[in-house]
Short mmCIF file of C-alpha atoms in Angstrom, two decimals:
data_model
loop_
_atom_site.label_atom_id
_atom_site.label_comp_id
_atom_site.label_asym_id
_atom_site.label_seq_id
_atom_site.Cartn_x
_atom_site.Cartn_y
_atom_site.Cartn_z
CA UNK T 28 0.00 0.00 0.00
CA UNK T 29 1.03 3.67 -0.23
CA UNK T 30 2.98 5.68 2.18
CA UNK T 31 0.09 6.72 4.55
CA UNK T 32 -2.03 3.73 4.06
CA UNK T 33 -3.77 1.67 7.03
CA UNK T 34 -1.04 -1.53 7.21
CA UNK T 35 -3.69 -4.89 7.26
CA UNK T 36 -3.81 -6.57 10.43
CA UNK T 37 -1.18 -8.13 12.33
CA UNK T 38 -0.86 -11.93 11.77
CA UNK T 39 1.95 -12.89 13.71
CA UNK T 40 5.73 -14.20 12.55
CA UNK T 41 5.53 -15.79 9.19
CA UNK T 42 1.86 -15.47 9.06
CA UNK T 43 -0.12 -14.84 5.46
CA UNK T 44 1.30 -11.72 4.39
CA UNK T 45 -0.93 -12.12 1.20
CA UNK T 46 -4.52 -9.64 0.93
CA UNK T 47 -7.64 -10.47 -0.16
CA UNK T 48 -8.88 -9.06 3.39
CA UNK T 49 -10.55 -5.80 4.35
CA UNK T 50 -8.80 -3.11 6.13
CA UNK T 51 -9.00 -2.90 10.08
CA UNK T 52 -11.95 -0.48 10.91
CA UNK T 53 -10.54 3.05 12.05
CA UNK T 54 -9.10 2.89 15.80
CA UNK T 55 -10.09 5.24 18.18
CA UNK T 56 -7.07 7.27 18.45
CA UNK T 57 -4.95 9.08 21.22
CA UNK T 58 -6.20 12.30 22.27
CA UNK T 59 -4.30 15.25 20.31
CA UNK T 60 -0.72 16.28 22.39
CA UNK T 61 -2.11 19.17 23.85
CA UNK T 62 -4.93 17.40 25.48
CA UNK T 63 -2.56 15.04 27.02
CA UNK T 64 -0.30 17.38 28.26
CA UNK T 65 -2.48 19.18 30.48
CA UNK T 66 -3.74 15.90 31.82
CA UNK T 67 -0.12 14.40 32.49
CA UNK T 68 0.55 18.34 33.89
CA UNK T 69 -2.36 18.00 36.69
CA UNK T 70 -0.96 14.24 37.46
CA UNK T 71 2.62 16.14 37.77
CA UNK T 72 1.82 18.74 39.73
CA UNK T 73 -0.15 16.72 42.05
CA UNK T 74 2.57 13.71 42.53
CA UNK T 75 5.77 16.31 42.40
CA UNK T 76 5.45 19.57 43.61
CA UNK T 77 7.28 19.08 47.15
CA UNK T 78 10.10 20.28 44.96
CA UNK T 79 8.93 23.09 44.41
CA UNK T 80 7.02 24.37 46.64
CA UNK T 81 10.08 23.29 49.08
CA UNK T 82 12.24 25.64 47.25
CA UNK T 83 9.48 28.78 47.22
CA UNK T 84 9.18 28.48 50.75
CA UNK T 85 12.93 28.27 51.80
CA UNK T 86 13.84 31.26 49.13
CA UNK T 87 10.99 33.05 50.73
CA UNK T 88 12.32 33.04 54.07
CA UNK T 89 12.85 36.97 55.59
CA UNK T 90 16.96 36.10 56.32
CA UNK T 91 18.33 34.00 53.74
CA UNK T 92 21.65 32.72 55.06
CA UNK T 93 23.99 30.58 54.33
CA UNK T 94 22.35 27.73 56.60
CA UNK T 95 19.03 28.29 54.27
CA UNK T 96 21.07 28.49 51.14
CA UNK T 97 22.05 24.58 52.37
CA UNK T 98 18.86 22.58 52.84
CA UNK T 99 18.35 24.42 49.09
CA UNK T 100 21.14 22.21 47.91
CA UNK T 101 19.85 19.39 50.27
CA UNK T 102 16.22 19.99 48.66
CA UNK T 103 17.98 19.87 45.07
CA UNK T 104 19.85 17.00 45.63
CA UNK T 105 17.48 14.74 47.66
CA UNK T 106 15.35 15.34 44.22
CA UNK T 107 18.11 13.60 42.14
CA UNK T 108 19.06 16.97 40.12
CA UNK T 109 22.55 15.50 40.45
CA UNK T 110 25.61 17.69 42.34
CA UNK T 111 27.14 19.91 39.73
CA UNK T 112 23.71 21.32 38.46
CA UNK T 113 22.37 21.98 42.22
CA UNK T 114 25.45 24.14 42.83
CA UNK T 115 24.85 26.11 39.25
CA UNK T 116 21.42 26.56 39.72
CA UNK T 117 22.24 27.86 43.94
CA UNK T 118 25.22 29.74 42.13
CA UNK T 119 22.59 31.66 39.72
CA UNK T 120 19.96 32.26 42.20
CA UNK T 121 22.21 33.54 44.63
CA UNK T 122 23.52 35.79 42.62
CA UNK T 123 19.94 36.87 40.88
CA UNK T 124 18.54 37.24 44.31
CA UNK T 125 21.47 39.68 45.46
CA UNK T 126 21.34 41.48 42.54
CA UNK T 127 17.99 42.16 42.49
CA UNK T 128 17.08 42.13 45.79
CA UNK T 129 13.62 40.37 45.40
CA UNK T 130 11.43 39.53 47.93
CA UNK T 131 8.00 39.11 47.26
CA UNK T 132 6.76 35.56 46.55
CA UNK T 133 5.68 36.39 43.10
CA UNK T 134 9.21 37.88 41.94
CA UNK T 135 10.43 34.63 43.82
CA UNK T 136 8.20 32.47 41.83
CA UNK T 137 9.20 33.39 38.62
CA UNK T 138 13.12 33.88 39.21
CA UNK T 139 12.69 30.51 40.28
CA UNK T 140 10.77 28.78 37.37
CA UNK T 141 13.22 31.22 34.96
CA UNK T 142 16.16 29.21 36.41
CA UNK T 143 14.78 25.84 36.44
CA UNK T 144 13.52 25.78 33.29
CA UNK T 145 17.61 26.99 31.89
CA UNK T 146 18.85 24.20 33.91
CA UNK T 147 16.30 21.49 32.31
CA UNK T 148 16.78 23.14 28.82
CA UNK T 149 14.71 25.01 26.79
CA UNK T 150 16.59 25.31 23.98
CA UNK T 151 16.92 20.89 23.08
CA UNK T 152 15.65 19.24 20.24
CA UNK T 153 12.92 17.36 21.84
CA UNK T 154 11.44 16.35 18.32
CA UNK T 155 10.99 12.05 17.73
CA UNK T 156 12.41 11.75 14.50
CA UNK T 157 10.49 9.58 12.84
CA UNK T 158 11.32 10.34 8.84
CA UNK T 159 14.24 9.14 7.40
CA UNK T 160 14.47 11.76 4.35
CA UNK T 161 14.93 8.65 2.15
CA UNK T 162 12.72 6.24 0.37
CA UNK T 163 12.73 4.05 3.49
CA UNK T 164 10.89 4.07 6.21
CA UNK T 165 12.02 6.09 9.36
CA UNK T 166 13.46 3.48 11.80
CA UNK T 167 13.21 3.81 15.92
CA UNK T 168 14.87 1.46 18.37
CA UNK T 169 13.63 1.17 21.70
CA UNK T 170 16.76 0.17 23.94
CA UNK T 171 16.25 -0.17 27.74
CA UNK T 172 16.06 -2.34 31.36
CA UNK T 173 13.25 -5.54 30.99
CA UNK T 174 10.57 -3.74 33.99
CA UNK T 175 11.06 0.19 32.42
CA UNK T 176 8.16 0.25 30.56
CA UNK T 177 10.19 -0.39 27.33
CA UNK T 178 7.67 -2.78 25.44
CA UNK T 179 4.95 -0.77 26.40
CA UNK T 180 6.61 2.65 25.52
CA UNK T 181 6.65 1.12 22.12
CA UNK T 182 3.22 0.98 21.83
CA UNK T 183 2.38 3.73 23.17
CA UNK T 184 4.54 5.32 20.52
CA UNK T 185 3.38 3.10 17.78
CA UNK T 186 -0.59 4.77 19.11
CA UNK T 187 0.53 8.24 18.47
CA UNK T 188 1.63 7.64 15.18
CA UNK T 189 -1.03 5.33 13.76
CA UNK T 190 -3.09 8.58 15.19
CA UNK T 191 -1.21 10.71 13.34
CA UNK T 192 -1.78 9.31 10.59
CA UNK T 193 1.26 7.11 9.84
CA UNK T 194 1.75 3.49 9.36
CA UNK T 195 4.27 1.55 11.36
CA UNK T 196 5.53 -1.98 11.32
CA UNK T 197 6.79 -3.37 15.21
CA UNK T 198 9.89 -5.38 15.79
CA UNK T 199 9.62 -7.86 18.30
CA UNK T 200 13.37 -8.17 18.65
CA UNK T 201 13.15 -8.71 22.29
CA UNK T 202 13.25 -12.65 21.62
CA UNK T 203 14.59 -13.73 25.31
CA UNK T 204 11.75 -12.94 27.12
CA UNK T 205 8.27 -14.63 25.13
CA UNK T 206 6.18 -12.06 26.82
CA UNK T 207 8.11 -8.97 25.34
CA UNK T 208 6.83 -10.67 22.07
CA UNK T 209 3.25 -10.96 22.71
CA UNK T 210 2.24 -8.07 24.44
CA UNK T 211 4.15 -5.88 21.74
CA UNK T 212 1.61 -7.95 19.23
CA UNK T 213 -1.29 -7.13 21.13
CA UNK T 214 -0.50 -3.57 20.90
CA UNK T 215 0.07 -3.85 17.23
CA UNK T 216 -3.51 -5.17 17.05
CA UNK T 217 -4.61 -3.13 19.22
CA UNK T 218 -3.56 0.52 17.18
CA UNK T 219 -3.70 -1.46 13.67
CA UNK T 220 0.32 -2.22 13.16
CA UNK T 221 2.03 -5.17 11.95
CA UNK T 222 4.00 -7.03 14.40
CA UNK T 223 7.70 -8.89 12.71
CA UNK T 224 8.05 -11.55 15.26
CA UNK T 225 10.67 -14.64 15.47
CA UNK T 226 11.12 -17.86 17.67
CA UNK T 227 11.67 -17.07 21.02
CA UNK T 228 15.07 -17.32 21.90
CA UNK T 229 15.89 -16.57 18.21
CA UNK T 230 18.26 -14.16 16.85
CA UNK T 231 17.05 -10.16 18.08
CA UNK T 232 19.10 -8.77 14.81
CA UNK T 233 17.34 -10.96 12.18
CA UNK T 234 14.11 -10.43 13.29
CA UNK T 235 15.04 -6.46 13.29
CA UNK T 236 16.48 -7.13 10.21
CA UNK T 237 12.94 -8.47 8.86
CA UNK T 238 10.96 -5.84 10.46
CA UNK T 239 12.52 -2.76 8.54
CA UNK T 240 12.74 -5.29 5.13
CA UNK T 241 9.21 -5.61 6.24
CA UNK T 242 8.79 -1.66 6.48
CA UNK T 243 10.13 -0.95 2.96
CA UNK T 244 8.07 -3.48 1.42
CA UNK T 245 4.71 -2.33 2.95
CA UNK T 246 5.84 1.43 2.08
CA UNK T 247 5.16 2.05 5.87
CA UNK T 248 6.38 5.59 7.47
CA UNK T 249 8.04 4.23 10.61
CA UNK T 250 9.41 0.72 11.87
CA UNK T 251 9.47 0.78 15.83
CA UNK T 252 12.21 -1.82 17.15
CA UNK T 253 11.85 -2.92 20.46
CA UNK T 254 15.01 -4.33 22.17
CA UNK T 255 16.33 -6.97 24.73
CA UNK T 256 16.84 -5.29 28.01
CA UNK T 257 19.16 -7.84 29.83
CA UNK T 258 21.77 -6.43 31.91
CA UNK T 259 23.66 -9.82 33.13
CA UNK T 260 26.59 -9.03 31.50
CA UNK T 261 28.04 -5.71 29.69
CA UNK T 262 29.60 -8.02 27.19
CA UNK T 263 26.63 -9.89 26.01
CA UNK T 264 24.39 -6.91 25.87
CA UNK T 265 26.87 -4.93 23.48
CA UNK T 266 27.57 -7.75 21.35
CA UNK T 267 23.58 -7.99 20.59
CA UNK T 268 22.69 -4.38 20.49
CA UNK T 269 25.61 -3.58 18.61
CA UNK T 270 24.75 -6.34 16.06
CA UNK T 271 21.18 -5.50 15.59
CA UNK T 272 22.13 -1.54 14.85
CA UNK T 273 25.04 -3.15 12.20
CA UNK T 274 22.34 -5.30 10.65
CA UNK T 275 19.58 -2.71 10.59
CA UNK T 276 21.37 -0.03 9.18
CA UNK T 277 22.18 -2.65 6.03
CA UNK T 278 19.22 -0.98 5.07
CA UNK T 279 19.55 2.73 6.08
CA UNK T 280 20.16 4.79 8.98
CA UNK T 281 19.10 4.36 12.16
CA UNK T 282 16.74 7.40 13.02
CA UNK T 283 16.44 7.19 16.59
CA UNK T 284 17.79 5.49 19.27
CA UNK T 285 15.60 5.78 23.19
CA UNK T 286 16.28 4.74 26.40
CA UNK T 287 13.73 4.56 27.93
CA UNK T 288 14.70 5.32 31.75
CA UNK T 289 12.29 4.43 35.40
CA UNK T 290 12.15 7.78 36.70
CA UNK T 291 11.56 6.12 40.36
CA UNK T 292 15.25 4.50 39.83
CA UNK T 293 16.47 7.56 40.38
CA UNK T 294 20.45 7.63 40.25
CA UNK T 295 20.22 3.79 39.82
CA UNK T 296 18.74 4.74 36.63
CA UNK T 297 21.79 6.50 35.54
CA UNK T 298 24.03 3.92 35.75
CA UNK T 299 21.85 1.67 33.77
CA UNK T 300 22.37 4.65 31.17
CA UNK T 301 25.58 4.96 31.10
CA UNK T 302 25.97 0.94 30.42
CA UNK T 303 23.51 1.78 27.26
CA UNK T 304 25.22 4.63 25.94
CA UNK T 305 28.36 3.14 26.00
CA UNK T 306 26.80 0.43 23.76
CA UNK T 307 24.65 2.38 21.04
CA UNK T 308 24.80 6.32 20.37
CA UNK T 309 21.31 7.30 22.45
CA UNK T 310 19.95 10.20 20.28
CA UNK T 311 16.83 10.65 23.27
CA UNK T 312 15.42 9.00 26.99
CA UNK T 313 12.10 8.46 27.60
CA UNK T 314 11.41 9.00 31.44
CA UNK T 315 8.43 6.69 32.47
CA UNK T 316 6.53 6.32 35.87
CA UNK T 317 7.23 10.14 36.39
CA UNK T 318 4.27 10.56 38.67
CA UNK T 319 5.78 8.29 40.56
CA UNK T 320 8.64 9.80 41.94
CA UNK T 321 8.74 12.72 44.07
CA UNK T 322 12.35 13.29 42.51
CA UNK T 323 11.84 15.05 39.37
CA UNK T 324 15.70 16.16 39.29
CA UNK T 325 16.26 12.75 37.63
CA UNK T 326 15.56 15.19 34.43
CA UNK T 327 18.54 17.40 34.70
CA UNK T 328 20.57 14.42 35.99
CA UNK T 329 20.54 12.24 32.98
CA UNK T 330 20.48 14.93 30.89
CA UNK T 331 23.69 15.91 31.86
CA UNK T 332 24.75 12.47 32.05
CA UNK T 333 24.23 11.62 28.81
CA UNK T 334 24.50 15.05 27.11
CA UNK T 335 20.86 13.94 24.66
CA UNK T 336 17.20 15.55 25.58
CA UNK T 337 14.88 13.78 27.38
CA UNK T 338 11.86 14.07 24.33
CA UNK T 339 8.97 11.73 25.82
CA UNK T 340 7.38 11.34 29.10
CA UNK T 341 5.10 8.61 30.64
CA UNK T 342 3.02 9.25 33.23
CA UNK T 343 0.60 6.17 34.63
CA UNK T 344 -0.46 2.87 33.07
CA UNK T 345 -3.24 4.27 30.10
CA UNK T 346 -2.82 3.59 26.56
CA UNK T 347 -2.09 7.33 26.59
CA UNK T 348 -0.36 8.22 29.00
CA UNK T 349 2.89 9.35 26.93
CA UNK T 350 3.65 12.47 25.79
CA UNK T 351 6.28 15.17 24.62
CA UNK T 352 8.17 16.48 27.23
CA UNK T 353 8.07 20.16 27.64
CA UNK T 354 10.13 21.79 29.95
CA UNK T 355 8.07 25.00 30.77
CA UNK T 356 5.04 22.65 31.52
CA UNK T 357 7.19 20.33 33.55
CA UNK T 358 8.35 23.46 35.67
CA UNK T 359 5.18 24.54 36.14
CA UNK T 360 4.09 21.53 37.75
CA UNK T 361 7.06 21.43 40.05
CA UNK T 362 6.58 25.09 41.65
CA UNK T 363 2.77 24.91 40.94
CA UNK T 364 0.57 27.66 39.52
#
């Protein structure tokens, strides 16, 4: 079918590729972005703003000393924003608060969100790249810990787009553990994308392999690849994540590469990302179970750790709770309206 074109309905690994059937009826789609952003906002604000409102209340205190100015930077850093960017972001609103000599809670307010929203980055490309620019369909691999949300971040992904209008083809390549393989199918069904499946304990790379040759030859807009998230050995998880980007980019680039990231792992979740980046080149994380977590710093950590944007956000268990992550918004929930 054409670019654009409702893919036919998933029939599993091997399964009749042939037509003769009718196309899937249309799927009640995500709502649009904005819609879900001010829904995942409320969630925020209610789960998160300690943060914040911690740090309004300390900067609002009539003496601030240098005792104050430390349980800021103990407020910072119990929220996982990570050592170096506390003391910038201290550094700053020292200085902006000396300078200026402000005082009132709303001048407060907004010297504060001004600062946090510099140190999360307002300036990142937070954009999913999803086109290749070629003849090919854009390609996405979905790289992470088993128990992130990866698999399901890949349908919830593979949702937006179908919504938007695109076709996609899924890549079961997590082939070590069987359930990756068939709740990735059952979203496929579920949005109206084909799922490339293999045997379980098969080969991740030749069923990634199949899923973009799959791609081209359904002219579909996107291939989503989710990935084996083992962690037993450094070794083992390079050597098959390095393979499968070698034997997918036999047919083009590689678009995007996400991590997706547990926002309640907190620093734990930044040495998982460091083992990840040193095995594929992460182009963007995707921070799920964010309302979870009273510790929204974990932004500006890995961030900084891994010098790419955070672009997606989950927020809960519903088929849509994932959406763009927009750092204005995601201040505003921390300090509150």
């Amino acid at each position: 079918p054409p670019a654009g074109a409702p893919p036919p309905p998933p029939r599993g690994a091997g399964a009749d590729r042939g037509g003769g059937r009718a196309p899937p009826p249309p799927r009640a789609g995500p709502p649009p972005p904005a819609g879900r952003l001010v829904r995942l906002r409320a969630r925020l604000a209610r789960s998160q703003n300690s943060l914040g409102k911690g740090l309004l209340t300390l900067l609002s205190r009539e003496h601030l000393d240098e005792d104050t100015w430390e349980e800021i930077e103990d407020t910072l850093l119990t929220a996982d924003v990570g050592v170096k960017p506390t003391q910038e972001l201290v550094e700053r609103l020292r200085e902006r608060v000396r300078v200026l000599g402000t005082r009132s809670p709303e001048e407060l307010r907004t010297l504060l969100r001004e600062e946090l929203i510099t140190l999360v980055g307002a300036d990142l490309d937070r954009e999913v790249k999803t086109e290749s620019g070629l003849d090919t369909p854009g390609v996405v691999m979905v790289v992470g810990v088993n128990g992130t949300g990866k698999t399901t971040t890949t349908g919830k992904l593979a949702r937006v787009l179908v919504a938007d209008g695109r076709s996609v083809v899924l890549g079961a390549a997590d082939t070590f553990r069987a359930a990756a393989a068939d709740q990735l199918q059952t979203w496929g069904e579920r949005v109206g994308a084909r799922t490339v499946r293999g045997p379980e304990g098969g080969d991740p790379a030749s069923v990634a392999f199949d899923a973009v040759k799959e791609g081209i030859a359904e002219s579909a807009d996107v291939v989503l690849i989710d990935t084996a998230g083992r962690l037993h050995t450094k070794t083992g998880l390079m050597d098959e994540l390095g393979k499968v980007k070698r034997v997918v980019e036999k047919h083009g680039p590689l678009d995007e590469v996400l991590l997706v990231l547990d926002a309640t792992t907190g620093q734990n979740g930044l040495v998982q990302a460091r083992v990840f980046a040193e095995v594929v080149e992460i182009t963007g994380i995707v921070l799920t179970k964010l309302d979870g977590t009273a510790k929204g710093g974990i932004v500006v950590a890995v961030q900084r750790e891994l010098g790419v944007p955070v672009k997606l956000v989950g927020l809960g268990e519903g088929a849509d709770d994932l959406a763009p992550f927009e750092p204005a918004a995601f201040v505003d929930a921390l300090i509150g309206d």
